């Protein structure tokens, strides 16, 4: 909420109407979304058209123009992936500016939501790239992963201390520890559960991802443009030509 909070600070200092301040915060979030989205498309070495189509996801745009934390989280995660791929295909060693951007972006991803921490492991592909020339650059990757892991664990621990979260989990019979144990001890059953869930709720998940249900799932969008978008998203990788590939 850091970026949108700037709008609230400006509104408080200027004595603006709360309604206008909320819309200004939404605009601030959208500006950052456009900025990171633009540079993500610009620097990503492959899949530019696919990423462009993905950014037109109605749900993505709806979140980008809100005060929700997802507005910033989505753009930060996508930019991080694009930046790592850019470094992977880079023919020269990382610059100091690139190192700073990499570390700050990685920390932002791990602090945004701890469930996004695994995205950081994509940076391991850099160990085979020309961008990592010296041992100190390899250490940078390892240290960044270690630090972001600690931050993600700390974020989870702090969040778990709130009593209302524990009460909600208990009320809805949610036990993360037991869930993880069950997945580890019954992996085949877990995979079967995934397929069963997709078979039963797959259509709902697709429409939810594509943006048929906006707002608090109370703004319904016509299914036709959603299906067209899904078809376009599916066909884009097939028609887009890339001269580069991960090794």
PDB file of C-alpha atoms in Angstrom:
ATOM      1  CA  UNK A   1       0.000   0.000   0.000  1.00  0.00           C
ATOM      2  CA  UNK A   2       3.050   2.270  -0.043  1.00  0.00           C
ATOM      3  CA  UNK A   3       2.332   3.907  -3.390  1.00  0.00           C
ATOM      4  CA  UNK A   4      -1.376   4.488  -2.820  1.00  0.00           C
ATOM      5  CA  UNK A   5      -0.612   5.850   0.661  1.00  0.00           C
ATOM      6  CA  UNK A   6       1.185   8.754  -1.021  1.00  0.00           C
ATOM      7  CA  UNK A   7      -2.151   9.812  -2.497  1.00  0.00           C
ATOM      8  CA  UNK A   8      -3.783   9.636   0.946  1.00  0.00           C
ATOM      9  CA  UNK A   9      -0.956  11.737   2.394  1.00  0.00           C
ATOM     10  CA  UNK A  10      -1.406  14.369  -0.323  1.00  0.00           C
ATOM     11  CA  UNK A  11      -5.150  14.339   0.243  1.00  0.00           C
ATOM     12  CA  UNK A  12      -4.756  14.794   3.989  1.00  0.00           C
ATOM     13  CA  UNK A  13      -2.275  17.651   3.609  1.00  0.00           C
ATOM     14  CA  UNK A  14      -4.466  19.397   1.014  1.00  0.00           C
ATOM     15  CA  UNK A  15      -7.697  18.719   2.902  1.00  0.00           C
ATOM     16  CA  UNK A  16      -9.269  16.951  -0.061  1.00  0.00           C
ATOM     17  CA  UNK A  17     -12.586  15.118  -0.085  1.00  0.00           C
ATOM     18  CA  UNK A  18     -12.218  11.426   0.925  1.00  0.00           C
ATOM     19  CA  UNK A  19     -14.008  10.273  -2.228  1.00  0.00           C
ATOM     20  CA  UNK A  20     -11.522  12.140  -4.430  1.00  0.00           C
ATOM     21  CA  UNK A  21      -8.578  10.858  -2.396  1.00  0.00           C
ATOM     22  CA  UNK A  22      -9.635   7.239  -2.931  1.00  0.00           C
ATOM     23  CA  UNK A  23      -9.834   7.785  -6.688  1.00  0.00           C
ATOM     24  CA  UNK A  24      -6.467   9.530  -6.635  1.00  0.00           C
ATOM     25  CA  UNK A  25      -4.998   6.512  -4.824  1.00  0.00           C
ATOM     26  CA  UNK A  26      -6.447   4.246  -7.508  1.00  0.00           C
ATOM     27  CA  UNK A  27      -4.884   6.430 -10.199  1.00  0.00           C
ATOM     28  CA  UNK A  28      -1.509   6.329  -8.415  1.00  0.00           C
ATOM     29  CA  UNK A  29      -1.643   2.513  -8.336  1.00  0.00           C
ATOM     30  CA  UNK A  30      -2.606   2.397 -12.001  1.00  0.00           C
ATOM     31  CA  UNK A  31       0.278   4.703 -12.944  1.00  0.00           C
ATOM     32  CA  UNK A  32       2.770   2.385 -11.224  1.00  0.00           C
ATOM     33  CA  UNK A  33       1.098  -0.615 -12.868  1.00  0.00           C
ATOM     34  CA  UNK A  34       1.466   1.008 -16.307  1.00  0.00           C
ATOM     35  CA  UNK A  35       5.083   1.973 -15.598  1.00  0.00           C
ATOM     36  CA  UNK A  36       6.173  -1.506 -14.489  1.00  0.00           C
ATOM     37  CA  UNK A  37       4.029  -3.153 -17.163  1.00  0.00           C
ATOM     38  CA  UNK A  38       5.574  -1.032 -19.908  1.00  0.00           C
ATOM     39  CA  UNK A  39       9.133  -1.825 -18.847  1.00  0.00           C
ATOM     40  CA  UNK A  40       8.300  -5.501 -18.320  1.00  0.00           C
ATOM     41  CA  UNK A  41       7.145  -5.744 -21.946  1.00  0.00           C
ATOM     42  CA  UNK A  42      10.110  -3.681 -23.115  1.00  0.00           C
ATOM     43  CA  UNK A  43      12.837  -5.728 -21.414  1.00  0.00           C
ATOM     44  CA  UNK A  44      11.429  -9.256 -21.598  1.00  0.00           C
ATOM     45  CA  UNK A  45      13.400 -11.052 -24.325  1.00  0.00           C
ATOM     46  CA  UNK A  46      10.622 -13.454 -25.374  1.00  0.00           C
ATOM     47  CA  UNK A  47       6.857 -13.550 -25.188  1.00  0.00           C
ATOM     48  CA  UNK A  48       6.325  -9.799 -25.550  1.00  0.00           C
ATOM     49  CA  UNK A  49       2.990 -10.138 -27.341  1.00  0.00           C
ATOM     50  CA  UNK A  50       1.844 -12.810 -24.878  1.00  0.00           C
ATOM     51  CA  UNK A  51       2.657 -10.511 -21.959  1.00  0.00           C
ATOM     52  CA  UNK A  52       0.840  -7.650 -23.672  1.00  0.00           C
ATOM     53  CA  UNK A  53      -2.277  -9.802 -24.086  1.00  0.00           C
ATOM     54  CA  UNK A  54      -1.999 -10.951 -20.474  1.00  0.00           C
ATOM     55  CA  UNK A  55      -1.936  -7.345 -19.283  1.00  0.00           C
ATOM     56  CA  UNK A  56      -5.314  -6.836 -20.979  1.00  0.00           C
ATOM     57  CA  UNK A  57      -6.853  -9.396 -18.639  1.00  0.00           C
ATOM     58  CA  UNK A  58     -10.069  -7.724 -17.359  1.00  0.00           C
ATOM     59  CA  UNK A  59      -9.389  -8.975 -13.821  1.00  0.00           C
ATOM     60  CA  UNK A  60      -5.842  -7.646 -14.003  1.00  0.00           C
ATOM     61  CA  UNK A  61      -7.038  -4.217 -15.137  1.00  0.00           C
ATOM     62  CA  UNK A  62      -9.760  -4.196 -12.477  1.00  0.00           C
ATOM     63  CA  UNK A  63      -7.188  -4.874  -9.758  1.00  0.00           C
ATOM     64  CA  UNK A  64      -4.712  -2.394 -11.254  1.00  0.00           C
ATOM     65  CA  UNK A  65      -7.254   0.421 -10.948  1.00  0.00           C
ATOM     66  CA  UNK A  66      -8.096  -0.355  -7.326  1.00  0.00           C
ATOM     67  CA  UNK A  67      -6.515   0.434  -3.974  1.00  0.00           C
ATOM     68  CA  UNK A  68      -6.021  -3.292  -3.443  1.00  0.00           C
ATOM     69  CA  UNK A  69      -2.526  -4.561  -2.711  1.00  0.00           C
ATOM     70  CA  UNK A  70      -2.916  -6.908  -5.699  1.00  0.00           C
ATOM     71  CA  UNK A  71      -2.541  -3.900  -7.993  1.00  0.00           C
ATOM     72  CA  UNK A  72       1.108  -3.526  -6.993  1.00  0.00           C
ATOM     73  CA  UNK A  73       1.827  -7.200  -6.285  1.00  0.00           C
ATOM     74  CA  UNK A  74       0.832  -8.290  -9.798  1.00  0.00           C
ATOM     75  CA  UNK A  75       3.038  -5.727 -11.515  1.00  0.00           C
ATOM     76  CA  UNK A  76       6.008  -6.324  -9.178  1.00  0.00           C
ATOM     77  CA  UNK A  77       5.963 -10.104  -9.704  1.00  0.00           C
ATOM     78  CA  UNK A  78       5.600  -9.830 -13.488  1.00  0.00           C
ATOM     79  CA  UNK A  79       8.364  -7.215 -13.692  1.00  0.00           C
ATOM     80  CA  UNK A  80      10.666  -9.433 -11.601  1.00  0.00           C
ATOM     81  CA  UNK A  81      10.166 -12.377 -13.958  1.00  0.00           C
ATOM     82  CA  UNK A  82      10.735 -10.159 -17.009  1.00  0.00           C
ATOM     83  CA  UNK A  83      13.856  -8.623 -15.448  1.00  0.00           C
ATOM     84  CA  UNK A  84      15.378 -12.021 -14.594  1.00  0.00           C
ATOM     85  CA  UNK A  85      14.754 -13.259 -18.147  1.00  0.00           C
ATOM     86  CA  UNK A  86      16.326 -10.053 -19.461  1.00  0.00           C
ATOM     87  CA  UNK A  87      19.448 -10.700 -17.379  1.00  0.00           C
ATOM     88  CA  UNK A  88      19.552 -14.334 -18.482  1.00  0.00           C
ATOM     89  CA  UNK A  89      19.897 -13.398 -22.157  1.00  0.00           C
ATOM     90  CA  UNK A  90      22.170 -10.431 -21.458  1.00  0.00           C
ATOM     91  CA  UNK A  91      25.574 -10.768 -23.104  1.00  0.00           C
ATOM     92  CA  UNK A  92      27.448  -8.712 -20.509  1.00  0.00           C
ATOM     93  CA  UNK A  93      27.875  -8.833 -16.767  1.00  0.00           C
ATOM     94  CA  UNK A  94      25.298  -7.263 -14.463  1.00  0.00           C
ATOM     95  CA  UNK A  95      25.799  -3.582 -13.741  1.00  0.00           C
ATOM     96  CA  UNK A  96      25.562  -2.081 -10.263  1.00  0.00           C
ATOM     97  CA  UNK A  97      22.192  -0.546 -11.127  1.00  0.00           C
ATOM     98  CA  UNK A  98      20.889  -3.926 -12.298  1.00  0.00           C
ATOM     99  CA  UNK A  99      22.086  -5.556  -9.072  1.00  0.00           C
ATOM    100  CA  UNK A 100      20.243  -2.946  -7.002  1.00  0.00           C
ATOM    101  CA  UNK A 101      17.052  -3.357  -9.060  1.00  0.00           C
ATOM    102  CA  UNK A 102      17.304  -7.143  -8.751  1.00  0.00           C
ATOM    103  CA  UNK A 103      17.728  -7.128  -4.955  1.00  0.00           C
ATOM    104  CA  UNK A 104      15.026  -4.501  -4.309  1.00  0.00           C
ATOM    105  CA  UNK A 105      12.568  -6.252  -6.634  1.00  0.00           C
ATOM    106  CA  UNK A 106      13.245  -9.641  -5.022  1.00  0.00           C
ATOM    107  CA  UNK A 107      12.679  -8.202  -1.541  1.00  0.00           C
ATOM    108  CA  UNK A 108       9.472  -6.514  -2.723  1.00  0.00           C
ATOM    109  CA  UNK A 109       8.163  -9.832  -4.084  1.00  0.00           C
ATOM    110  CA  UNK A 110       8.887 -11.735  -0.863  1.00  0.00           C
ATOM    111  CA  UNK A 111       7.329  -9.040   1.332  1.00  0.00           C
ATOM    112  CA  UNK A 112       4.273  -8.516  -0.863  1.00  0.00           C
ATOM    113  CA  UNK A 113       2.797 -11.934  -0.062  1.00  0.00           C
ATOM    114  CA  UNK A 114       4.876 -14.808   1.258  1.00  0.00           C
ATOM    115  CA  UNK A 115       3.058 -17.218  -1.086  1.00  0.00           C
ATOM    116  CA  UNK A 116       4.870 -15.506  -3.986  1.00  0.00           C
ATOM    117  CA  UNK A 117       8.303 -16.276  -2.505  1.00  0.00           C
ATOM    118  CA  UNK A 118       8.860 -19.354  -4.773  1.00  0.00           C
ATOM    119  CA  UNK A 119       8.962 -16.928  -7.720  1.00  0.00           C
ATOM    120  CA  UNK A 120      12.375 -15.828  -6.407  1.00  0.00           C
ATOM    121  CA  UNK A 121      13.826 -19.228  -7.348  1.00  0.00           C
ATOM    122  CA  UNK A 122      13.544 -18.295 -11.026  1.00  0.00           C
ATOM    123  CA  UNK A 123      16.690 -16.244 -10.415  1.00  0.00           C
ATOM    124  CA  UNK A 124      18.656 -19.528 -10.194  1.00  0.00           C
ATOM    125  CA  UNK A 125      18.670 -19.647 -14.007  1.00  0.00           C
ATOM    126  CA  UNK A 126      21.024 -16.667 -13.863  1.00  0.00           C
ATOM    127  CA  UNK A 127      23.787 -18.939 -12.565  1.00  0.00           C
ATOM    128  CA  UNK A 128      24.200 -20.193 -16.141  1.00  0.00           C
ATOM    129  CA  UNK A 129      24.051 -16.776 -17.764  1.00  0.00           C
ATOM    130  CA  UNK A 130      26.764 -14.375 -18.862  1.00  0.00           C
ATOM    131  CA  UNK A 131      25.292 -11.763 -16.528  1.00  0.00           C
ATOM    132  CA  UNK A 132      26.827 -13.727 -13.642  1.00  0.00           C
ATOM    133  CA  UNK A 133      30.501 -13.553 -14.482  1.00  0.00           C
ATOM    134  CA  UNK A 134      32.300 -13.563 -11.160  1.00  0.00           C
ATOM    135  CA  UNK A 135      31.826 -15.568  -7.947  1.00  0.00           C
ATOM    136  CA  UNK A 136      30.664 -12.469  -6.105  1.00  0.00           C
ATOM    137  CA  UNK A 137      27.695 -12.248  -8.465  1.00  0.00           C
ATOM    138  CA  UNK A 138      26.821 -15.873  -7.695  1.00  0.00           C
ATOM    139  CA  UNK A 139      26.980 -15.029  -4.012  1.00  0.00           C
ATOM    140  CA  UNK A 140      24.597 -12.157  -4.669  1.00  0.00           C
ATOM    141  CA  UNK A 141      21.993 -14.611  -6.021  1.00  0.00           C
ATOM    142  CA  UNK A 142      22.377 -17.002  -3.087  1.00  0.00           C
ATOM    143  CA  UNK A 143      22.345 -14.232  -0.480  1.00  0.00           C
ATOM    144  CA  UNK A 144      19.283 -12.612  -2.075  1.00  0.00           C
ATOM    145  CA  UNK A 145      17.377 -15.902  -1.997  1.00  0.00           C
ATOM    146  CA  UNK A 146      18.376 -16.493   1.641  1.00  0.00           C
ATOM    147  CA  UNK A 147      17.384 -12.991   2.730  1.00  0.00           C
ATOM    148  CA  UNK A 148      14.065 -13.073   0.903  1.00  0.00           C
ATOM    149  CA  UNK A 149      13.325 -16.480   2.470  1.00  0.00           C
ATOM    150  CA  UNK A 150      13.897 -15.024   5.939  1.00  0.00           C
ATOM    151  CA  UNK A 151      11.687 -12.048   5.086  1.00  0.00           C
ATOM    152  CA  UNK A 152       8.917 -14.324   3.781  1.00  0.00           C
ATOM    153  CA  UNK A 153       9.069 -16.442   6.966  1.00  0.00           C
ATOM    154  CA  UNK A 154       9.060 -13.297   9.109  1.00  0.00           C
ATOM    155  CA  UNK A 155       6.090 -11.933   7.161  1.00  0.00           C
ATOM    156  CA  UNK A 156       4.191 -15.183   7.697  1.00  0.00           C
ATOM    157  CA  UNK A 157       5.038 -15.252  11.422  1.00  0.00           C
ATOM    158  CA  UNK A 158       3.967 -11.645  11.971  1.00  0.00           C
ATOM    159  CA  UNK A 159       0.723 -12.214  10.104  1.00  0.00           C
ATOM    160  CA  UNK A 160      -0.021 -15.367  12.110  1.00  0.00           C
ATOM    161  CA  UNK A 161       0.150 -13.390  15.361  1.00  0.00           C
ATOM    162  CA  UNK A 162      -3.114 -11.599  14.665  1.00  0.00           C
ATOM    163  CA  UNK A 163      -5.881 -13.211  16.702  1.00  0.00           C
ATOM    164  CA  UNK A 164      -8.586 -12.474  14.140  1.00  0.00           C
ATOM    165  CA  UNK A 165      -6.653 -14.474  11.522  1.00  0.00           C
ATOM    166  CA  UNK A 166      -6.383 -17.449  13.846  1.00  0.00           C
ATOM    167  CA  UNK A 167     -10.061 -17.216  14.756  1.00  0.00           C
ATOM    168  CA  UNK A 168     -11.038 -17.105  11.078  1.00  0.00           C
ATOM    169  CA  UNK A 169      -8.887 -20.133  10.291  1.00  0.00           C
ATOM    170  CA  UNK A 170     -10.297 -22.069  13.247  1.00  0.00           C
ATOM    171  CA  UNK A 171     -13.867 -21.137  12.374  1.00  0.00           C
ATOM    172  CA  UNK A 172     -13.448 -22.345   8.785  1.00  0.00           C
ATOM    173  CA  UNK A 173     -11.486 -25.462   9.787  1.00  0.00           C
ATOM    174  CA  UNK A 174      -8.271 -24.258   8.127  1.00  0.00           C
ATOM    175  CA  UNK A 175      -5.024 -25.735   9.440  1.00  0.00           C
ATOM    176  CA  UNK A 176      -2.044 -24.964   7.203  1.00  0.00           C
ATOM    177  CA  UNK A 177       0.292 -27.269   9.108  1.00  0.00           C
ATOM    178  CA  UNK A 178      -1.992 -30.273   8.732  1.00  0.00           C
ATOM    179  CA  UNK A 179      -2.609 -29.400   5.084  1.00  0.00           C
ATOM    180  CA  UNK A 180       1.118 -29.464   4.332  1.00  0.00           C
ATOM    181  CA  UNK A 181       1.535 -32.752   6.247  1.00  0.00           C
ATOM    182  CA  UNK A 182      -1.323 -34.277   4.287  1.00  0.00           C
ATOM    183  CA  UNK A 183       0.199 -33.185   0.969  1.00  0.00           C
ATOM    184  CA  UNK A 184       3.593 -34.670   1.885  1.00  0.00           C
ATOM    185  CA  UNK A 185       2.199 -37.954   3.197  1.00  0.00           C
ATOM    186  CA  UNK A 186      -0.453 -38.378   0.469  1.00  0.00           C
ATOM    187  CA  UNK A 187       0.953 -36.810  -2.722  1.00  0.00           C
ATOM    188  CA  UNK A 188      -1.057 -39.022  -5.093  1.00  0.00           C
ATOM    189  CA  UNK A 189      -4.279 -38.246  -3.269  1.00  0.00           C
ATOM    190  CA  UNK A 190      -3.402 -34.549  -3.374  1.00  0.00           C
ATOM    191  CA  UNK A 191      -2.856 -34.660  -7.150  1.00  0.00           C
ATOM    192  CA  UNK A 192      -6.184 -36.443  -7.507  1.00  0.00           C
ATOM    193  CA  UNK A 193      -7.842 -33.725  -5.421  1.00  0.00           C
ATOM    194  CA  UNK A 194      -6.425 -31.072  -7.761  1.00  0.00           C
ATOM    195  CA  UNK A 195      -7.814 -32.780 -10.861  1.00  0.00           C
ATOM    196  CA  UNK A 196     -11.172 -33.388  -9.172  1.00  0.00           C
ATOM    197  CA  UNK A 197     -11.373 -29.731  -8.161  1.00  0.00           C
ATOM    198  CA  UNK A 198     -10.512 -28.557 -11.676  1.00  0.00           C
ATOM    199  CA  UNK A 199     -13.071 -30.923 -13.171  1.00  0.00           C
ATOM    200  CA  UNK A 200     -15.791 -29.604 -10.885  1.00  0.00           C
ATOM    201  CA  UNK A 201     -14.888 -25.921 -10.631  1.00  0.00           C
ATOM    202  CA  UNK A 202     -12.608 -25.419 -13.678  1.00  0.00           C
ATOM    203  CA  UNK A 203     -15.105 -23.257 -15.542  1.00  0.00           C
ATOM    204  CA  UNK A 204     -15.631 -21.036 -12.503  1.00  0.00           C
ATOM    205  CA  UNK A 205     -11.859 -20.657 -11.993  1.00  0.00           C
ATOM    206  CA  UNK A 206     -11.338 -19.730 -15.653  1.00  0.00           C
ATOM    207  CA  UNK A 207     -14.087 -17.114 -15.596  1.00  0.00           C
ATOM    208  CA  UNK A 208     -12.756 -15.808 -12.289  1.00  0.00           C
ATOM    209  CA  UNK A 209      -9.220 -15.527 -13.713  1.00  0.00           C
ATOM    210  CA  UNK A 210     -10.402 -13.869 -16.912  1.00  0.00           C
ATOM    211  CA  UNK A 211     -12.559 -11.317 -15.122  1.00  0.00           C
ATOM    212  CA  UNK A 212     -16.173 -12.434 -15.485  1.00  0.00           C
ATOM    213  CA  UNK A 213     -16.727 -11.776 -11.776  1.00  0.00           C
ATOM    214  CA  UNK A 214     -15.399  -8.337 -10.855  1.00  0.00           C
ATOM    215  CA  UNK A 215     -15.679  -6.368  -7.655  1.00  0.00           C
ATOM    216  CA  UNK A 216     -16.615  -8.600  -4.745  1.00  0.00           C
ATOM    217  CA  UNK A 217     -17.807 -11.215  -7.261  1.00  0.00           C
ATOM    218  CA  UNK A 218     -20.958  -9.135  -7.723  1.00  0.00           C
ATOM    219  CA  UNK A 219     -20.196  -7.408 -11.054  1.00  0.00           C
ATOM    220  CA  UNK A 220     -20.920  -9.874 -13.838  1.00  0.00           C
ATOM    221  CA  UNK A 221     -19.305  -9.420 -17.260  1.00  0.00           C
ATOM    222  CA  UNK A 222     -20.764 -10.926 -20.421  1.00  0.00           C
ATOM    223  CA  UNK A 223     -19.214 -14.329 -21.175  1.00  0.00           C
ATOM    224  CA  UNK A 224     -18.575 -13.653 -24.889  1.00  0.00           C
ATOM    225  CA  UNK A 225     -15.623 -11.218 -24.521  1.00  0.00           C
ATOM    226  CA  UNK A 226     -14.217 -13.414 -21.730  1.00  0.00           C
ATOM    227  CA  UNK A 227     -14.212 -16.464 -24.022  1.00  0.00           C
ATOM    228  CA  UNK A 228     -12.650 -14.402 -26.835  1.00  0.00           C
ATOM    229  CA  UNK A 229      -9.934 -13.215 -24.456  1.00  0.00           C
ATOM    230  CA  UNK A 230      -9.262 -16.785 -23.317  1.00  0.00           C
ATOM    231  CA  UNK A 231      -8.969 -17.922 -26.954  1.00  0.00           C
ATOM    232  CA  UNK A 232      -6.612 -15.048 -27.763  1.00  0.00           C
ATOM    233  CA  UNK A 233      -4.457 -15.817 -24.702  1.00  0.00           C
ATOM    234  CA  UNK A 234      -4.289 -19.468 -25.744  1.00  0.00           C
ATOM    235  CA  UNK A 235      -3.412 -18.739 -29.382  1.00  0.00           C
ATOM    236  CA  UNK A 236      -0.823 -16.014 -28.748  1.00  0.00           C
ATOM    237  CA  UNK A 237       2.073 -18.380 -27.853  1.00  0.00           C
ATOM    238  CA  UNK A 238       1.389 -20.338 -31.027  1.00  0.00           C
ATOM    239  CA  UNK A 239       1.537 -17.378 -33.395  1.00  0.00           C
ATOM    240  CA  UNK A 240       4.291 -15.395 -31.698  1.00  0.00           C
ATOM    241  CA  UNK A 241       7.773 -16.079 -33.008  1.00  0.00           C
ATOM    242  CA  UNK A 242      10.735 -16.039 -30.628  1.00  0.00           C
ATOM    243  CA  UNK A 243      14.345 -16.359 -31.637  1.00  0.00           C
ATOM    244  CA  UNK A 244      15.446 -17.009 -28.068  1.00  0.00           C
ATOM    245  CA  UNK A 245      14.821 -19.944 -25.786  1.00  0.00           C
ATOM    246  CA  UNK A 246      15.864 -20.988 -22.288  1.00  0.00           C
ATOM    247  CA  UNK A 247      18.749 -23.482 -22.234  1.00  0.00           C
TER     248      UNK A 247
END
